[in-house]
Short mmCIF file of C-alpha atoms and ligand atoms in Angstrom, two decimals:
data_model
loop_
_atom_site.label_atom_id
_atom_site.label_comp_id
_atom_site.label_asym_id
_atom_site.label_seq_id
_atom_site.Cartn_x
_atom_site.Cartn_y
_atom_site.Cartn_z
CA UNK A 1 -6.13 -28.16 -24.23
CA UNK A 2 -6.91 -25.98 -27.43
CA UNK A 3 -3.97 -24.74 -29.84
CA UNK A 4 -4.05 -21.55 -27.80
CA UNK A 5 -4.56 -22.37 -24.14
CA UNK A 6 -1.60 -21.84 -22.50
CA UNK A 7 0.10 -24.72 -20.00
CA UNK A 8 -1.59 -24.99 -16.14
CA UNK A 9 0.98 -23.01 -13.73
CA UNK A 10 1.07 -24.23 -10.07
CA UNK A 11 0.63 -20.89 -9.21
CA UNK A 12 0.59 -17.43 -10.28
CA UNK A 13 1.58 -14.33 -7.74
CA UNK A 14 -0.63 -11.10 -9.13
CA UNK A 15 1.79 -8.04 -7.21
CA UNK A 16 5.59 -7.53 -6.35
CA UNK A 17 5.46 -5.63 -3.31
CA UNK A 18 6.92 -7.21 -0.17
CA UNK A 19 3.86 -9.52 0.19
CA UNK A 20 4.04 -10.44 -3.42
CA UNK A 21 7.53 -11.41 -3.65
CA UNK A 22 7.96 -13.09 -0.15
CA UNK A 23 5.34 -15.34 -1.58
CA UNK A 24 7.59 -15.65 -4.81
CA UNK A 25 10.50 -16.44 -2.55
CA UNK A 26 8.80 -18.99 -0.38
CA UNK A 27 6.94 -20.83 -3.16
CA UNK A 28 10.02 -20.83 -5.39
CA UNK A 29 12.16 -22.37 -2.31
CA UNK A 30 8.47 -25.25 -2.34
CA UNK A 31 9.78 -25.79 -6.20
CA UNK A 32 6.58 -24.61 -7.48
CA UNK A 33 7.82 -22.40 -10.03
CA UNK A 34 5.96 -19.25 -9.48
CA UNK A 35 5.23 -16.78 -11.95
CA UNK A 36 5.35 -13.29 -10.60
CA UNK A 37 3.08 -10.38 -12.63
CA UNK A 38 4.93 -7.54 -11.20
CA UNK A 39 3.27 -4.80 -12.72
CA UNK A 40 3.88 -2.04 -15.13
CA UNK A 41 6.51 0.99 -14.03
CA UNK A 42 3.81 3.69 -12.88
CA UNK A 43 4.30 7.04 -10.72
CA UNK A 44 1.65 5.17 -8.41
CA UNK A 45 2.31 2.83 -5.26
CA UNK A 46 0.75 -0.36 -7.81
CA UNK A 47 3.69 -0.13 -9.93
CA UNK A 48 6.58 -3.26 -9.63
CA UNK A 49 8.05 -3.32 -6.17
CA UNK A 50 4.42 -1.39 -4.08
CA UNK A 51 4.87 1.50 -2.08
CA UNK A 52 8.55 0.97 -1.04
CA UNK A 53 9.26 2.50 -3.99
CA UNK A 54 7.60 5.76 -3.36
CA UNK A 55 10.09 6.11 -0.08
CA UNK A 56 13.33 6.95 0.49
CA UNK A 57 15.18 5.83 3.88
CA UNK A 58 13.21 2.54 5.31
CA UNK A 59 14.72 2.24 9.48
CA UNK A 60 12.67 -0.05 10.37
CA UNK A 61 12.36 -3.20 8.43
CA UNK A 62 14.12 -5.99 10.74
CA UNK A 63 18.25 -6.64 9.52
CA UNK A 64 19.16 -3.65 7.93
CA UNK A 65 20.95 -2.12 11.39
CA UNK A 66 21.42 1.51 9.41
CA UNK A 67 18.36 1.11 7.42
CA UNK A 68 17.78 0.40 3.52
CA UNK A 69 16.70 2.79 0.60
CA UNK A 70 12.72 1.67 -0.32
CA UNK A 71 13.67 1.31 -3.78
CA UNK A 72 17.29 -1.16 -2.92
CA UNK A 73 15.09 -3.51 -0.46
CA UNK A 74 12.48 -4.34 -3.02
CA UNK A 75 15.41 -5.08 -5.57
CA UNK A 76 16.99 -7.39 -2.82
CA UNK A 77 13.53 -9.23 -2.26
CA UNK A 78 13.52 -9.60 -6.12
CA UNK A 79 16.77 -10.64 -6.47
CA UNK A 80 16.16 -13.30 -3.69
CA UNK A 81 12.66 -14.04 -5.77
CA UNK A 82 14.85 -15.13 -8.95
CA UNK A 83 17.48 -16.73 -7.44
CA UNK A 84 15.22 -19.39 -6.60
CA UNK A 85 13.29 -20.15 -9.64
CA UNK A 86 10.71 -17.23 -9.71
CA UNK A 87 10.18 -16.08 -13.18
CA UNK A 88 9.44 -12.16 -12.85
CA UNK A 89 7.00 -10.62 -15.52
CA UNK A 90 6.67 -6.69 -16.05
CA UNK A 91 3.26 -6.97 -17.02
CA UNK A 92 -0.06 -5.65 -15.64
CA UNK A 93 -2.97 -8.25 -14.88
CA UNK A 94 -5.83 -7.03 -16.34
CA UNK A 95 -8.52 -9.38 -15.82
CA UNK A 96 -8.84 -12.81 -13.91
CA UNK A 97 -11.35 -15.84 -13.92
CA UNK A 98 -12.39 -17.46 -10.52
CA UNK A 99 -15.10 -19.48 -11.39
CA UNK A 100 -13.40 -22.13 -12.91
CA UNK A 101 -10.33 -24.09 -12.43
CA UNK A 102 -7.38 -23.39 -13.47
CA UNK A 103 -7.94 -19.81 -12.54
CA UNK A 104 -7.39 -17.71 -15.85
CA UNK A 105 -4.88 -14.17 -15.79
CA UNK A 106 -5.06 -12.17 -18.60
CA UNK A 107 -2.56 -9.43 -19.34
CA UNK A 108 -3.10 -7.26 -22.28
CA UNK A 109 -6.57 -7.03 -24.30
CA UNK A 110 -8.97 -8.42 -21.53
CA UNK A 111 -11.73 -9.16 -24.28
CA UNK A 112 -10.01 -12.18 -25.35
CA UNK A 113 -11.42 -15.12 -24.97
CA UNK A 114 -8.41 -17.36 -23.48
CA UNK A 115 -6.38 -16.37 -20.86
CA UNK A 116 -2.63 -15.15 -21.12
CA UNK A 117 -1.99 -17.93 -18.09
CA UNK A 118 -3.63 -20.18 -16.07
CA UNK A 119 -2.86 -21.20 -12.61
CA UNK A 120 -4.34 -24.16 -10.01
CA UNK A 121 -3.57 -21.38 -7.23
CA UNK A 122 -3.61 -17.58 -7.33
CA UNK A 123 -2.25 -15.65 -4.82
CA UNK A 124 -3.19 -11.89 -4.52
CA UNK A 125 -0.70 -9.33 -3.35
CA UNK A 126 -1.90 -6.11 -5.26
CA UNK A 127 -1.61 -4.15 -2.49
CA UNK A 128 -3.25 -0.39 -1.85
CA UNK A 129 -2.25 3.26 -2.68
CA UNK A 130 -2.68 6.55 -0.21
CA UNK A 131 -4.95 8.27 -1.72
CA UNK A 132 -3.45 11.96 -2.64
CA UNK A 133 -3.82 15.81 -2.85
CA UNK A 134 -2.44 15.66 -6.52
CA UNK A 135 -1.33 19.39 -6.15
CA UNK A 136 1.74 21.09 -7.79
CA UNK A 137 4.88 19.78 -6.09
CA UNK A 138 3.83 16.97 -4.04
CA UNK A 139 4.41 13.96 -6.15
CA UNK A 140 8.19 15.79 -6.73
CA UNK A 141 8.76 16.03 -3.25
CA UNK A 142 7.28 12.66 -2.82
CA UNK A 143 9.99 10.65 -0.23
CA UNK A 144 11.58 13.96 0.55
CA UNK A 145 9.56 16.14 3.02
CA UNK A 146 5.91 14.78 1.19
CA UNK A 147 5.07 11.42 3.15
CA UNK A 148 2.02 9.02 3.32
CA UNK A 149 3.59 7.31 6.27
CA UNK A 150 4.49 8.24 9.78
CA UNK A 151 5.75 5.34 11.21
CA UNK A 152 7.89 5.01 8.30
CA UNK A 153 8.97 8.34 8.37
CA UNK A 154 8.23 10.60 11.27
CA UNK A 155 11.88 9.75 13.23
CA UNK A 156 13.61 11.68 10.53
CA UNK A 157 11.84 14.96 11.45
CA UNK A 158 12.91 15.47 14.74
CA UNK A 159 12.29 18.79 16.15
CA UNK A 160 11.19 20.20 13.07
CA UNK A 161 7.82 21.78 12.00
CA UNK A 162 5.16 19.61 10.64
CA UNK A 163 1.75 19.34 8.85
CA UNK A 164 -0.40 16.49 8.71
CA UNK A 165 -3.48 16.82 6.01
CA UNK A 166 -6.86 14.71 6.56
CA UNK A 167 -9.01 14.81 9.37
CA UNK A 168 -10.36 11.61 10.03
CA UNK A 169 -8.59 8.44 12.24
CA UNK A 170 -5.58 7.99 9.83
CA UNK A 171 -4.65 11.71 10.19
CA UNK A 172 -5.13 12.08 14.23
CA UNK A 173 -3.07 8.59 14.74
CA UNK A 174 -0.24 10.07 12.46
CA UNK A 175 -0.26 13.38 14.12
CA UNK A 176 -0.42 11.99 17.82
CA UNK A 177 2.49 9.41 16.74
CA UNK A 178 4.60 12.57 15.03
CA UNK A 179 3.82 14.77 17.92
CA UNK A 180 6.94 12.77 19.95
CA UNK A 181 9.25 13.99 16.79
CA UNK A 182 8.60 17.02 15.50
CA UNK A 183 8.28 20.20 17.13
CA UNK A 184 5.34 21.12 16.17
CA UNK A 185 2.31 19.15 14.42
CA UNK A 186 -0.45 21.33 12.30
CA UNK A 187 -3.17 19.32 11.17
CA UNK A 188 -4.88 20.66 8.23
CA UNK A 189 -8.62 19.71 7.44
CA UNK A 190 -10.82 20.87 4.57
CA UNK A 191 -13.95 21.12 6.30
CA UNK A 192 -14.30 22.45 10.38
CA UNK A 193 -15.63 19.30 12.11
CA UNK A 194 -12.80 16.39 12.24
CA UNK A 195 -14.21 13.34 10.88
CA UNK A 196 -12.24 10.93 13.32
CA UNK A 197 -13.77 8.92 16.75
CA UNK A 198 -14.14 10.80 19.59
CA UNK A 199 -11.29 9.49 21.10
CA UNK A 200 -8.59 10.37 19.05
CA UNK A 201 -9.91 13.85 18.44
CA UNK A 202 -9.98 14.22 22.51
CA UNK A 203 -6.10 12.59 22.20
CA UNK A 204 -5.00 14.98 19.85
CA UNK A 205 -6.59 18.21 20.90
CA UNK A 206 -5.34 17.42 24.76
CA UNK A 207 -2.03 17.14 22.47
CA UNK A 208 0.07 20.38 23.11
CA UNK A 209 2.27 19.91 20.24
CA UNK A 210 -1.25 19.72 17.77
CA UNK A 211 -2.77 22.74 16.31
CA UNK A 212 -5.65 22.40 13.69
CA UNK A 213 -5.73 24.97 10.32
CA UNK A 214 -9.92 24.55 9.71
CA UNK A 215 -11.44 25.21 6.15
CA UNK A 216 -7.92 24.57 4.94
CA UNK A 217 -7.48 22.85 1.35
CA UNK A 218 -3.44 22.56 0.08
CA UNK A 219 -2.53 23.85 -3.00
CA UNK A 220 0.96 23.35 -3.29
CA UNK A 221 3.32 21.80 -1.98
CA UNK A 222 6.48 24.54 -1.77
CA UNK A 223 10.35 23.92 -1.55
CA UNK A 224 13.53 22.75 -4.08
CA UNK A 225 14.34 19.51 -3.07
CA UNK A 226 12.77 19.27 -0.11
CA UNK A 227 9.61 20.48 1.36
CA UNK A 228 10.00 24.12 2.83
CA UNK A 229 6.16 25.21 2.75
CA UNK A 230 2.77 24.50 2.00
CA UNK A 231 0.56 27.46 0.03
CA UNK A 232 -3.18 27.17 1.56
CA UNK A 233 -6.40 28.51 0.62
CA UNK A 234 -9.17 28.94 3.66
CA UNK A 235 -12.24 26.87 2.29
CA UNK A 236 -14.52 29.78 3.43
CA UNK A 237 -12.89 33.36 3.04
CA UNK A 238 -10.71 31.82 0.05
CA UNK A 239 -7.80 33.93 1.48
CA UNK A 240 -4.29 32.18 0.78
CA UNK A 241 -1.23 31.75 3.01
CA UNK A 242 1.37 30.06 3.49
CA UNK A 243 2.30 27.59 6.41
CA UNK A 244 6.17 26.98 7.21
CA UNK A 245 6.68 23.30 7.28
CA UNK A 246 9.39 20.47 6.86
CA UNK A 247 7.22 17.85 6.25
CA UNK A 248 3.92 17.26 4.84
CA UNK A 249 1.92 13.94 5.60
CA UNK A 250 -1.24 13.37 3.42
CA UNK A 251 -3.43 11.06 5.88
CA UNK A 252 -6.63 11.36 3.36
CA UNK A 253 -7.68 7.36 3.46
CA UNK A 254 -6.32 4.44 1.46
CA UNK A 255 -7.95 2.38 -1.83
CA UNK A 256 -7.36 -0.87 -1.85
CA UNK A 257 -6.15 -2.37 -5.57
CA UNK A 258 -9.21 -4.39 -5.93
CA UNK A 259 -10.98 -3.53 -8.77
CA UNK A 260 -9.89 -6.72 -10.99
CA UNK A 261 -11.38 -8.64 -8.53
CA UNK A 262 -14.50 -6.98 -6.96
CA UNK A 263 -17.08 -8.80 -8.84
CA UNK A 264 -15.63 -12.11 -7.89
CA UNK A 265 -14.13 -12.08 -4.49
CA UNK A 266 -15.67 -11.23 -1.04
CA UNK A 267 -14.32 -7.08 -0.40
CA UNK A 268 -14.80 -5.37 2.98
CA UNK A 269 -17.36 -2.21 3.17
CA UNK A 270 -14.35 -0.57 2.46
CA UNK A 271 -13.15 -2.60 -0.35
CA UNK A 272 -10.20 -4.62 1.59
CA UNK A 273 -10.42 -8.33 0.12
CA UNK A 274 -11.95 -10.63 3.17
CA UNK A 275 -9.71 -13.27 4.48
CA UNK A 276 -10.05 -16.20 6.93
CA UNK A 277 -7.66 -18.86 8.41
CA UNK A 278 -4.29 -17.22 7.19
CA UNK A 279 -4.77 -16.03 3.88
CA UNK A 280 -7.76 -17.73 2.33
CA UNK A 281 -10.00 -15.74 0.58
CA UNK A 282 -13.22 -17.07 -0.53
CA UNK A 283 -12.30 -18.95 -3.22
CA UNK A 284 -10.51 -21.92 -2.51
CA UNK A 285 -7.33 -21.63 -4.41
CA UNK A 286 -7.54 -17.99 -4.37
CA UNK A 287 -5.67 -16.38 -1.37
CA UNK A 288 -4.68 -12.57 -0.47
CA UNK A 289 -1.50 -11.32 1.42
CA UNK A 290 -0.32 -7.66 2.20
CA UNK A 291 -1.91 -4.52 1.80
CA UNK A 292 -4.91 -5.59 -0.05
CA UNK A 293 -6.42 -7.14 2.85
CA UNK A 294 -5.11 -5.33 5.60
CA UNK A 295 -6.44 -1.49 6.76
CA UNK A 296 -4.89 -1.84 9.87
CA UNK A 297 -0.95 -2.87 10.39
CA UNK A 298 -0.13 -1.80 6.70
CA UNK A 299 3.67 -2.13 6.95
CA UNK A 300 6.63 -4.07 4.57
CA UNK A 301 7.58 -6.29 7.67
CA UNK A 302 3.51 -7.75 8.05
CA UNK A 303 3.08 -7.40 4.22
CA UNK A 304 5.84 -9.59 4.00
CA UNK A 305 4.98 -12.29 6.98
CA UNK A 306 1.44 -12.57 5.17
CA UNK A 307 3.12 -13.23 2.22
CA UNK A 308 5.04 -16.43 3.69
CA UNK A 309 1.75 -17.64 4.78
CA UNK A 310 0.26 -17.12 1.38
CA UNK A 311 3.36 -19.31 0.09
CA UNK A 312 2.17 -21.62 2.97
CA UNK A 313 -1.41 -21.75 2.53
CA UNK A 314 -0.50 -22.26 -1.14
CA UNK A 315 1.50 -25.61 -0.54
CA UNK A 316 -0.88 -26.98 1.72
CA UNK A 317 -4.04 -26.37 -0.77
CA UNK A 318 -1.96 -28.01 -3.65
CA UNK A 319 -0.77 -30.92 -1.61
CA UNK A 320 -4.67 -31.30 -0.64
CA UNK A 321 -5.92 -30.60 -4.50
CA UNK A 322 -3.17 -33.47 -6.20
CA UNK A 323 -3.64 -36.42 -3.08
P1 NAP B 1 -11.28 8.52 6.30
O1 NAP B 1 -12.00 8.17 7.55
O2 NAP B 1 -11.96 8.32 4.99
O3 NAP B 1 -10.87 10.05 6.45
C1 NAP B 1 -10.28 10.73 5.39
C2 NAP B 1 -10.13 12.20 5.81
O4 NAP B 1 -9.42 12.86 4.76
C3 NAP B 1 -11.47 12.90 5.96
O5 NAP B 1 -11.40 13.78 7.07
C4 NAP B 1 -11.63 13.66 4.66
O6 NAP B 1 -12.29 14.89 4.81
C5 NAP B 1 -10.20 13.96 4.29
N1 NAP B 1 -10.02 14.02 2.84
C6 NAP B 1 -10.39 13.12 1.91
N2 NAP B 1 -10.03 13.52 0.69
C7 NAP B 1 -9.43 14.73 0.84
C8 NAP B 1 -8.85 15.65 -0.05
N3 NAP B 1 -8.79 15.41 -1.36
N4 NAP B 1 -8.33 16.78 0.47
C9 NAP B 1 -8.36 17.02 1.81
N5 NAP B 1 -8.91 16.20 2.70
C10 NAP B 1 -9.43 15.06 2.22
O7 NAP B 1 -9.89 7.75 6.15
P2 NAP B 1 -8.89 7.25 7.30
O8 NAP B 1 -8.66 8.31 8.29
O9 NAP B 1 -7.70 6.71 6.56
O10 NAP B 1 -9.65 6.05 7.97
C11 NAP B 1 -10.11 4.93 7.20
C12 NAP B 1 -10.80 3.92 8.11
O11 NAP B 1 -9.83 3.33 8.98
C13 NAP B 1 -11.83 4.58 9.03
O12 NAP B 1 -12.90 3.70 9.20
C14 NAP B 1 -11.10 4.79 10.32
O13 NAP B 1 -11.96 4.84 11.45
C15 NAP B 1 -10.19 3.57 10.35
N6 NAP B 1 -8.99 3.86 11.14
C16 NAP B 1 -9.03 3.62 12.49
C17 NAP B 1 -7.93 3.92 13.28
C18 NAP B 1 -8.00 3.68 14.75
O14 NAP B 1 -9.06 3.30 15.23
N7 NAP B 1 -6.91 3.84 15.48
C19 NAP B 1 -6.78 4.47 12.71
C20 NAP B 1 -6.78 4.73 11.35
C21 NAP B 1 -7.89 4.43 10.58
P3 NAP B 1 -13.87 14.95 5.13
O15 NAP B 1 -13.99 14.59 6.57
O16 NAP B 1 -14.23 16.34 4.83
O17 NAP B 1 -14.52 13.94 4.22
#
């Protein structure tokens, strides 16, 4: 080891949502003192703590009978995280090294030539953000009328007016699942054709409570406190208006937080890091829980159970790695 190569970790957690820190929890609980990067405090879904921190009221994570705040479960799992060993650092990874073992993390100036830490296992929990308008007033009203999650949020607009913006699979599965809520659903789309499978568009246009607003962009996102309007433009006569809503779910696609790792780990066409048997990815050593490798389920309870396999997987490959 050279003067500045820093000590060989067990393993290293990159991500602090619920995937990230259930794999804190569990591999603290193993006694293989994890360190956790959790990030740096953003206005984006990869700061410390994911996406829960973006929401307000979460109903339906398993134990919490009358629900938790985002923001209070993610301190809870961290809490949980440190009580057991895991040593928690606010810092942003910002390059890693998979080629050779110990993996190297960086944090910091990535042009260095030694790495910040290294690690005999890595686990990847970085998670993805909903892509967004970024129009006047909907990162304010962000958790309170502005969503990027129906299941999460669609039972607290019962009977009330809603839009849904996006017209591809994402948007016609939130609308068809908000339809049993709300009292009425207006999906908004940019363009006249829905880009979504023929199925779901037949699903939501046999859908009485579904309307669609063609050549419609967003502009703003209206209301004090909560959302009481959205101010549209049509895409072809440019004429404005304004549509009366409660809520506003932005269904425009997800990105993945990959990019630190694209040129070294096996990505899906649409840039999901591949797993196999649990949560391998694959480089042995290397494995992926939560949102970063899964565009399907997407939600804080599975985000968490892949993170206790990560933990698992984890164990099992260092047990194999020391024999
Ligand atoms: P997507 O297919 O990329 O669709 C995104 C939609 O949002 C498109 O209609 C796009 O408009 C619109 N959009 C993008 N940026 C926008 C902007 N800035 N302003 C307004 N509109 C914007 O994303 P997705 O619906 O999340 O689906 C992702 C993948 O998951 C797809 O392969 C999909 O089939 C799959 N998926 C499947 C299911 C299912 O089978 N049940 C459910 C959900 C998702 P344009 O059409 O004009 O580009």
């Amino acid at each position: 080891m050279s003067a500045t190569e820093s000590p060989v970790r067990e393993v290293i957690i990159i991500g602090s949502g619920p995937a990230g820190l259930t794999a804190a929890i569990y591999t603290a609980r193993a006694d293989l003192l994890p360190l956790v990067l959790e990030g740096e405090p953003s206005s984006n879904s990869d700061q410390p703590g994911g996406q829960l921190m973006l929401t307000t009221e979460v109903e339906n994570f398993p134990g919490f009978i009358d629900g938790i705040m985002g923001p209070e479960l993610m301190s809870n799992f961290r809490s949980q995280a440190e009580r057991f060993g895991a040593q928690i650092e606010t810092v942003k990874a910002t390059r890693v090294e998979l080629s050779t073992t110990p993996f190297g993390v960086w944090v910091g100036d990535p042009s260095t030539p030694d790495p910040t830490y290294r690690a005999r296992a890595l686990v990847i929990a970085t998670g993805a953000r909903s892509l967004m308008l970024n129009v006047p007033g909907e990162a304010e009203l962000l958790g309170h009328g502005v969503s990027t999650c129906a299941t999460c949020d669609g039972f607290f607009f019962r009977n009330q007016p809603i839009a849904v913006v996006g017209g591809g699979d994402s948007a016609l599965e939130e609308a068809i699942f908000l339809s049993k809520f709300a009292s009425s659903v207006t999906v908004i789309h940019r363009r006249d054709e829905l880009r979504a499978s023929k199925i779901m568009q037949d699903r939501a246009r046999a859908n009485e409570r579904i309307s669609f607003r063609w050549n419609s962009v967003v502009t703003e996102v209206l209301g004090e406190g909560k959302v009481r309007a959205l101010a549209l433009k049509d895409t072809v006569t440019g004429e404005t208006s304004e549509l009366l809503v409660d809520g506003c779910f932005v269904a425009i696609g997800h990105l993945p937080n990959t990019d630190l790792f694209k040129d070294q780990l096996k990505l899906t066409d649409t840039g999901y890091l591949v797993t196999h048997d649990g949560t391998n990815t694959n480089v042995p050593g290397v494995f992926a829980c939560g949102d970063v490798q899964d565009s399907t389920y997407r939600q804080a309870i599975t985000a968490a159970g892949s993170g206790c396999m990560a933990a698992i997987d984890v164990e099992h490959f260092l047990e194999g790695a020391t024999e």
